[in-house]
CSV table of C-alpha atoms in Angstrom, one decimal:
chain,number,residue,atom,x,y,z
A,212,MET,CA,26.6,76.3,11.4
A,213,ARG,CA,24.4,77.3,8.5
A,214,LYS,CA,20.8,77.5,9.3
A,215,GLU,CA,18.6,75.8,6.7
A,216,VAL,CA,15.1,75.1,8.0
A,217,VAL,CA,12.0,76.2,10.0
A,218,ILE,CA,10.6,73.4,12.1
A,219,ALA,CA,7.1,72.8,13.7
A,220,LEU,CA,7.2,70.4,16.7
A,221,GLY,CA,4.4,68.3,17.8
A,222,ASN,CA,2.3,65.2,17.3
A,223,PHE,CA,-0.5,67.0,15.5
A,224,ASP,CA,-3.1,64.3,16.1
A,225,GLY,CA,-6.1,65.3,14.0
A,226,VAL,CA,-4.3,68.3,12.4
A,227,HIS,CA,-7.2,70.3,13.8
A,228,ILE,CA,-7.8,74.1,13.3
A,229,GLY,CA,-5.4,74.9,16.2
A,230,HIS,CA,-2.7,72.8,14.6
A,231,GLN,CA,-3.5,74.4,11.2
A,232,VAL,CA,-2.8,77.9,12.7
A,233,LEU,CA,0.6,76.7,13.9
A,234,ILE,CA,1.5,75.1,10.6
A,235,ARG,CA,0.5,78.2,8.6
A,236,GLN,CA,2.5,80.4,10.9
A,237,GLY,CA,5.5,78.1,10.4
A,238,LEU,CA,5.0,78.1,6.7
A,239,ASP,CA,4.9,81.9,6.6
A,240,SER,CA,8.1,82.2,8.6
A,241,ALA,CA,9.8,79.7,6.3
A,242,ARG,CA,8.8,81.5,3.1
A,243,ALA,CA,9.8,84.8,4.6
A,244,MET,CA,13.3,83.4,5.4
A,245,GLY,CA,13.6,81.6,2.1
A,246,MET,CA,13.8,78.2,3.8
A,247,ASN,CA,12.1,74.8,3.8
A,248,PHE,CA,9.4,74.1,6.3
A,249,LEU,CA,9.7,70.8,8.2
A,250,ALA,CA,7.0,69.2,10.5
A,251,LEU,CA,8.7,67.0,13.0
A,252,LEU,CA,6.3,64.4,14.5
A,253,PHE,CA,6.9,62.1,17.4
A,254,MET,CA,5.3,58.7,16.9
A,255,PRO,CA,3.9,56.6,18.5
A,256,HIS,CA,1.9,59.1,20.6
A,257,PRO,CA,3.5,59.4,24.1
A,258,GLN,CA,0.3,58.2,25.7
A,259,ARG,CA,0.6,54.8,23.8
A,260,VAL,CA,4.2,54.4,25.0
A,261,LEU,CA,4.0,55.6,28.5
A,262,TYR,CA,0.5,54.6,29.4
A,263,PRO,CA,-0.4,51.6,27.1
A,264,GLU,CA,-3.2,50.5,29.5
A,265,ARG,CA,-5.2,53.6,28.7
A,266,GLY,CA,-5.8,52.4,25.1
A,267,PHE,CA,-5.1,55.8,23.5
A,268,CYS,CA,-6.6,56.1,20.0
A,269,TYR,CA,-5.7,58.4,17.1
A,270,LEU,CA,-7.8,60.9,15.2
A,271,THR,CA,-5.5,60.6,12.2
A,272,ASP,CA,-3.2,57.8,11.3
A,273,LEU,CA,0.3,58.6,10.0
A,274,ASP,CA,-0.6,58.4,6.3
A,275,GLU,CA,-3.6,60.7,6.7
A,276,LYS,CA,-1.5,63.1,8.8
A,277,ARG,CA,1.2,63.2,6.1
A,278,ARG,CA,-1.4,63.9,3.4
A,279,ILE,CA,-3.0,66.8,5.2
A,280,LEU,CA,0.3,68.4,6.2
A,281,SER,CA,1.6,68.0,2.6
A,282,GLU,CA,-1.5,69.5,1.1
A,283,MET,CA,-1.1,72.5,3.4
A,284,GLY,CA,2.3,73.1,1.9
A,285,THR,CA,4.7,71.4,4.3
A,286,ASP,CA,7.9,70.6,2.5
A,287,GLU,CA,8.9,67.6,4.6
A,288,VAL,CA,7.2,65.5,7.2
A,289,ARG,CA,9.7,63.7,9.4
A,290,VAL,CA,8.9,61.2,12.1
A,291,TYR,CA,11.0,60.7,15.1
A,292,PRO,CA,10.4,57.5,17.1
A,293,PHE,CA,9.0,58.1,20.5
A,294,THR,CA,10.4,55.4,22.9
A,295,ARG,CA,10.8,55.2,26.7
A,296,GLU,CA,14.5,55.9,26.1
A,297,PHE,CA,13.6,59.0,24.2
A,298,ALA,CA,11.1,60.1,26.9
A,299,ALA,CA,14.0,59.9,29.5
A,300,LEU,CA,16.0,62.6,27.7
A,301,SER,CA,16.5,65.8,29.6
A,302,PRO,CA,15.4,69.0,27.9
A,303,GLU,CA,19.0,69.8,27.1
A,304,GLU,CA,19.6,66.4,25.6
A,305,PHE,CA,16.4,66.7,23.5
A,306,VAL,CA,17.8,69.9,21.9
A,307,VAL,CA,21.3,68.5,21.4
A,308,GLN,CA,20.2,65.1,20.0
A,309,VAL,CA,17.0,66.0,18.1
A,310,LEU,CA,16.9,69.7,17.2
A,311,ALA,CA,20.5,70.8,16.8
A,312,PRO,CA,21.4,68.2,14.1
A,313,LEU,CA,18.6,69.7,11.9
A,314,SER,CA,20.2,73.2,12.1
A,315,PRO,CA,16.9,75.1,12.6
A,316,ALA,CA,16.8,78.8,12.1
A,317,HIS,CA,13.3,79.0,13.6
A,318,VAL,CA,11.0,76.7,15.6
A,319,VAL,CA,7.2,76.9,16.0
A,320,VAL,CA,5.4,75.2,18.9
A,321,GLY,CA,2.0,75.4,20.6
A,322,TYR,CA,1.4,77.2,23.9
A,323,ASN,CA,1.2,73.9,25.8
A,324,TYR,CA,4.2,72.1,24.1
A,325,THR,CA,6.4,70.2,26.5
A,326,PHE,CA,9.6,68.2,26.0
A,327,GLY,CA,12.2,66.3,27.9
A,328,ARG,CA,12.0,63.9,30.9
A,329,ARG,CA,8.7,64.3,32.8
A,330,ALA,CA,7.8,67.2,30.5
A,331,GLN,CA,10.3,69.4,32.3
A,332,GLY,CA,10.8,71.6,29.3
A,333,GLY,CA,8.1,74.0,28.0
A,334,ALA,CA,7.9,76.8,25.4
A,335,GLN,CA,9.7,79.3,27.6
A,336,GLU,CA,12.5,76.9,28.2
A,337,LEU,CA,12.8,76.2,24.5
A,338,MET,CA,13.0,79.9,23.8
A,339,ARG,CA,15.9,80.2,26.3
A,340,MET,CA,17.8,77.3,24.8
A,341,GLY,CA,17.2,78.6,21.3
A,342,GLN,CA,19.2,81.7,22.2
A,343,ASN,CA,22.2,79.4,23.0
A,344,TRP,CA,21.8,77.3,19.9
A,345,GLY,CA,21.0,80.0,17.4
A,346,PHE,CA,17.3,79.5,16.6
A,347,SER,CA,14.3,81.7,17.4
A,348,VAL,CA,11.0,80.3,18.7
A,349,ASP,CA,7.4,81.3,18.0
A,350,VAL,CA,4.7,80.1,20.5
A,351,VAL,CA,1.2,79.8,19.0
A,352,PRO,CA,-1.5,80.7,21.6
A,353,GLU,CA,-4.5,78.5,22.5
A,354,GLN,CA,-7.1,78.5,19.7
A,355,ARG,CA,-10.8,78.7,20.6
A,356,LEU,CA,-14.0,78.1,18.7
A,357,ASP,CA,-17.1,79.9,20.0
A,358,GLY,CA,-15.3,80.4,23.3
A,359,VAL,CA,-14.4,76.7,23.6
A,360,ARG,CA,-10.8,75.5,23.5
A,361,VAL,CA,-9.9,73.4,20.5
A,362,SER,CA,-7.8,70.3,21.3
A,363,SER,CA,-7.4,66.7,20.2
A,364,SER,CA,-8.8,65.4,23.5
A,365,ASP,CA,-11.9,67.5,23.1
A,366,ILE,CA,-12.4,66.2,19.6
A,367,ARG,CA,-12.1,62.6,20.8
A,368,GLN,CA,-14.7,63.3,23.5
A,369,ALA,CA,-17.1,64.8,20.9
A,370,LEU,CA,-16.8,61.8,18.7
A,371,ARG,CA,-17.3,59.4,21.5
A,372,GLN,CA,-20.5,61.2,22.3
A,373,GLY,CA,-21.7,61.1,18.7
A,374,HIS,CA,-21.3,64.8,18.1
A,375,VAL,CA,-19.6,64.4,14.7
A,376,GLU,CA,-20.6,67.9,13.6
A,377,VAL,CA,-18.8,69.4,16.6
A,378,ALA,CA,-15.7,67.4,15.9
A,379,ALA,CA,-15.9,68.5,12.2
A,380,ARG,CA,-15.9,72.2,13.2
A,381,MET,CA,-12.9,71.7,15.4
A,382,LEU,CA,-11.1,69.7,12.8
A,383,GLY,CA,-11.9,72.1,10.0
A,384,ARG,CA,-13.1,69.1,7.9
A,385,LEU,CA,-15.3,66.0,8.4
A,386,TYR,CA,-14.1,63.3,10.6
A,387,ARG,CA,-12.8,60.4,8.6
A,388,LEU,CA,-12.4,56.7,9.3
A,389,ARG,CA,-10.5,54.5,6.8
A,390,GLY,CA,-10.6,50.8,6.4
A,391,CYS,CA,-10.9,47.7,4.3
A,392,VAL,CA,-14.1,45.9,3.4
A,393,GLU,CA,-14.5,42.4,4.8
A,394,LYS,CA,-17.1,39.8,4.1
A,395,GLY,CA,-19.8,40.0,6.8
A,396,CYS,CA,-23.0,38.0,7.6
A,397,GLN,CA,-24.8,39.6,4.6
A,398,ARG,CA,-27.8,40.3,6.8
A,399,GLY,CA,-28.2,43.7,5.2
A,400,ARG,CA,-28.5,42.2,1.8
A,401,GLU,CA,-31.3,39.9,3.0
A,402,LEU,CA,-33.1,43.1,4.2
A,403,GLY,CA,-32.7,44.8,0.9
A,404,PHE,CA,-29.9,47.1,2.1
A,405,PRO,CA,-26.5,45.5,1.3
A,406,THR,CA,-23.8,46.8,3.6
A,407,ALA,CA,-20.0,46.8,3.5
A,408,ASN,CA,-18.5,45.5,6.7
A,409,MET,CA,-15.5,47.9,7.2
A,410,ARG,CA,-12.5,46.9,9.4
A,411,VAL,CA,-10.7,49.9,10.8
A,412,SER,CA,-7.5,50.1,12.9
A,413,ALA,CA,-7.9,49.3,16.6
A,414,GLU,CA,-6.0,52.5,17.2
A,415,ALA,CA,-8.6,54.7,15.5
A,416,VAL,CA,-11.3,56.7,17.3
A,417,VAL,CA,-14.7,55.2,16.5
A,418,PRO,CA,-17.7,57.5,17.0
A,419,ARG,CA,-20.4,56.6,19.4
A,420,MET,CA,-22.7,53.6,18.4
A,421,GLY,CA,-25.5,54.6,16.2
A,422,VAL,CA,-26.6,55.4,12.7
A,423,TYR,CA,-24.9,58.2,10.7
A,424,ALA,CA,-25.2,60.0,7.4
A,425,ALA,CA,-21.9,60.0,5.7
A,426,ARG,CA,-19.9,60.5,2.5
A,427,VAL,CA,-17.7,57.6,1.4
A,428,ARG,CA,-14.7,57.9,-1.0
A,429,ARG,CA,-14.3,54.8,-3.1
A,430,GLN,CA,-11.9,54.5,-6.0
A,431,GLY,CA,-11.7,58.3,-6.3
A,432,LYS,CA,-15.5,58.8,-6.4
A,433,MET,CA,-17.7,60.1,-3.6
A,434,TRP,CA,-20.9,58.3,-2.6
A,435,GLY,CA,-23.6,59.2,-0.1
A,436,ALA,CA,-23.9,56.6,2.6
A,437,LEU,CA,-25.7,55.3,5.7
A,438,VAL,CA,-23.4,54.0,8.3
A,439,ASN,CA,-24.2,51.8,11.3
A,440,ILE,CA,-21.8,51.5,14.2
A,441,GLY,CA,-22.8,48.9,16.8
A,442,PHE,CA,-23.4,45.2,17.7
A,443,ASN,CA,-26.5,44.4,15.5
A,444,PRO,CA,-28.7,43.8,18.6
A,445,THR,CA,-31.7,42.6,16.4
A,446,PHE,CA,-29.7,39.6,15.3
A,447,ALA,CA,-27.1,39.3,18.1
A,448,GLN,CA,-28.6,36.1,19.6
A,449,GLN,CA,-28.5,34.4,16.2
A,450,LEU,CA,-24.9,35.2,15.3
A,451,ASP,CA,-21.8,34.3,17.1
A,452,THR,CA,-19.8,36.9,15.2
A,453,GLN,CA,-21.4,39.9,16.8
A,454,LYS,CA,-19.2,40.1,19.8
A,455,ASP,CA,-17.1,42.8,18.2
A,456,LEU,CA,-18.2,46.3,17.3
A,457,SER,CA,-19.0,46.5,13.6
A,458,ILE,CA,-19.0,49.3,11.1
A,459,GLU,CA,-21.5,48.7,8.3
A,460,VAL,CA,-21.6,51.0,5.3
A,461,HIS,CA,-24.6,51.1,2.9
A,462,LEU,CA,-23.7,53.1,-0.2
A,463,LEU,CA,-26.7,54.9,-1.6
A,464,ASP,CA,-27.5,54.2,-5.2
A,465,PHE,CA,-24.7,51.7,-5.6
A,466,THR,CA,-24.8,48.1,-6.7
A,467,GLY,CA,-21.8,45.7,-6.9
A,468,GLU,CA,-19.3,43.9,-4.9
A,469,ILE,CA,-16.6,45.8,-3.0
A,470,TYR,CA,-15.0,43.1,-0.8
A,471,GLY,CA,-11.3,43.8,-0.3
A,472,GLU,CA,-11.6,47.5,-1.3
A,473,PHE,CA,-10.4,50.4,0.8
A,474,LEU,CA,-13.0,53.0,1.9
A,475,ALA,CA,-12.7,56.4,3.5
A,476,VAL,CA,-15.9,57.4,5.5
A,477,ASP,CA,-16.5,61.0,6.3
A,478,PHE,CA,-19.2,61.5,9.0
A,479,LEU,CA,-21.8,64.2,8.5
A,480,ALA,CA,-24.4,63.7,11.3
A,481,ARG,CA,-25.7,61.1,13.7
A,482,ILE,CA,-29.3,60.1,12.8
A,483,ARG,CA,-30.3,57.9,15.7
A,484,SER,CA,-29.0,55.5,18.4
A,485,GLU,CA,-28.7,51.8,17.7
A,486,LYS,CA,-31.9,49.9,18.6
A,487,LYS,CA,-33.1,46.4,18.8
A,488,PHE,CA,-36.1,45.5,16.7
A,489,GLU,CA,-38.6,42.6,17.1
A,490,SER,CA,-38.1,41.4,13.5
A,491,GLY,CA,-36.1,41.9,10.4
A,492,ALA,CA,-39.1,43.5,8.7
A,493,GLN,CA,-39.3,46.2,11.4
A,494,LEU,CA,-35.5,46.8,11.0
A,495,ALA,CA,-35.9,47.1,7.2
A,496,GLU,CA,-38.7,49.7,7.7
A,497,GLN,CA,-36.5,51.7,10.0
A,498,ILE,CA,-33.6,51.6,7.6
A,499,ARG,CA,-35.9,53.0,4.8
A,500,SER,CA,-36.6,55.9,7.1
A,501,ASP,CA,-32.9,56.2,7.9
A,502,VAL,CA,-32.0,56.4,4.2
A,503,VAL,CA,-34.5,59.2,3.8
A,504,ALA,CA,-33.0,61.1,6.7
A,505,ALA,CA,-29.5,60.5,5.4
A,506,ARG,CA,-30.4,61.8,1.9
A,507,ALA,CA,-31.8,65.0,3.6
A,508,VAL,CA,-28.5,65.5,5.5
A,509,LEU,CA,-26.5,64.9,2.3
A,510,GLY,CA,-28.7,67.3,0.4
A,511,SER,CA,-28.2,70.1,2.9
A,512,TYR,CA,-24.4,69.6,3.3
A,513,GLU,CA,-22.1,71.9,1.4
A,514,GLY,CA,-18.4,71.1,1.3
């Protein structure tokens, strides 16, 4: 059978700097062999299928993942559905049913890649099976940043602790949330700081509650922003709609309506924790200070 492609296997949630090393290595092999490079993803994430009660959340949705991989030079991003039936395949059945039909000449995986029922297959097993099926295997070692392992789970933990700068270093870019603007309670407008109430996917990782400096992409243009993640404790007793976590975006130096628009928020730094104020006037004064802090962060940011 004619070999036609180099394949990278994984979920690549976040497409962090460790994943990027793997992708670049696969791309280099593909170009050296004169072949196309294919990233084969398995979606949904196994955690969502096998352990739905854990509420696994993604660092990157599929569209964002496709965009990043394509911008890196990947020729094709193909998604294989991960189901309980798929999870029950033996390592041999995985190779026969998933890999062999693609006729790979070469496969690239991470050091901790597993496949087959109960993760019975690992990188060494894949190398052994590759000898039988005519493809070679490269195993990319663990990537570390300042002596610390880089992994999707560590990035999630950093975000949930509010350490968006740490997450950005591991991702190799700012952490991004995307969502549509919905009409809120317009409390920010009354305070002199109109905000866009952004609805994001329930499957997305939301950083720790608090106030952040951010950049926001809207209609192809980038804006500085102040972002509040929380429950609006100052007005919580007055509003029945504050039971759910809200993400409120104040675009700096912007006027206009953006209901129904799609925003992409890139987090730069956490300015402070969410706090309950005695009055709207006190909150407005704090927001003025937050805006000054956000402008300082934006002014020092390069990228």
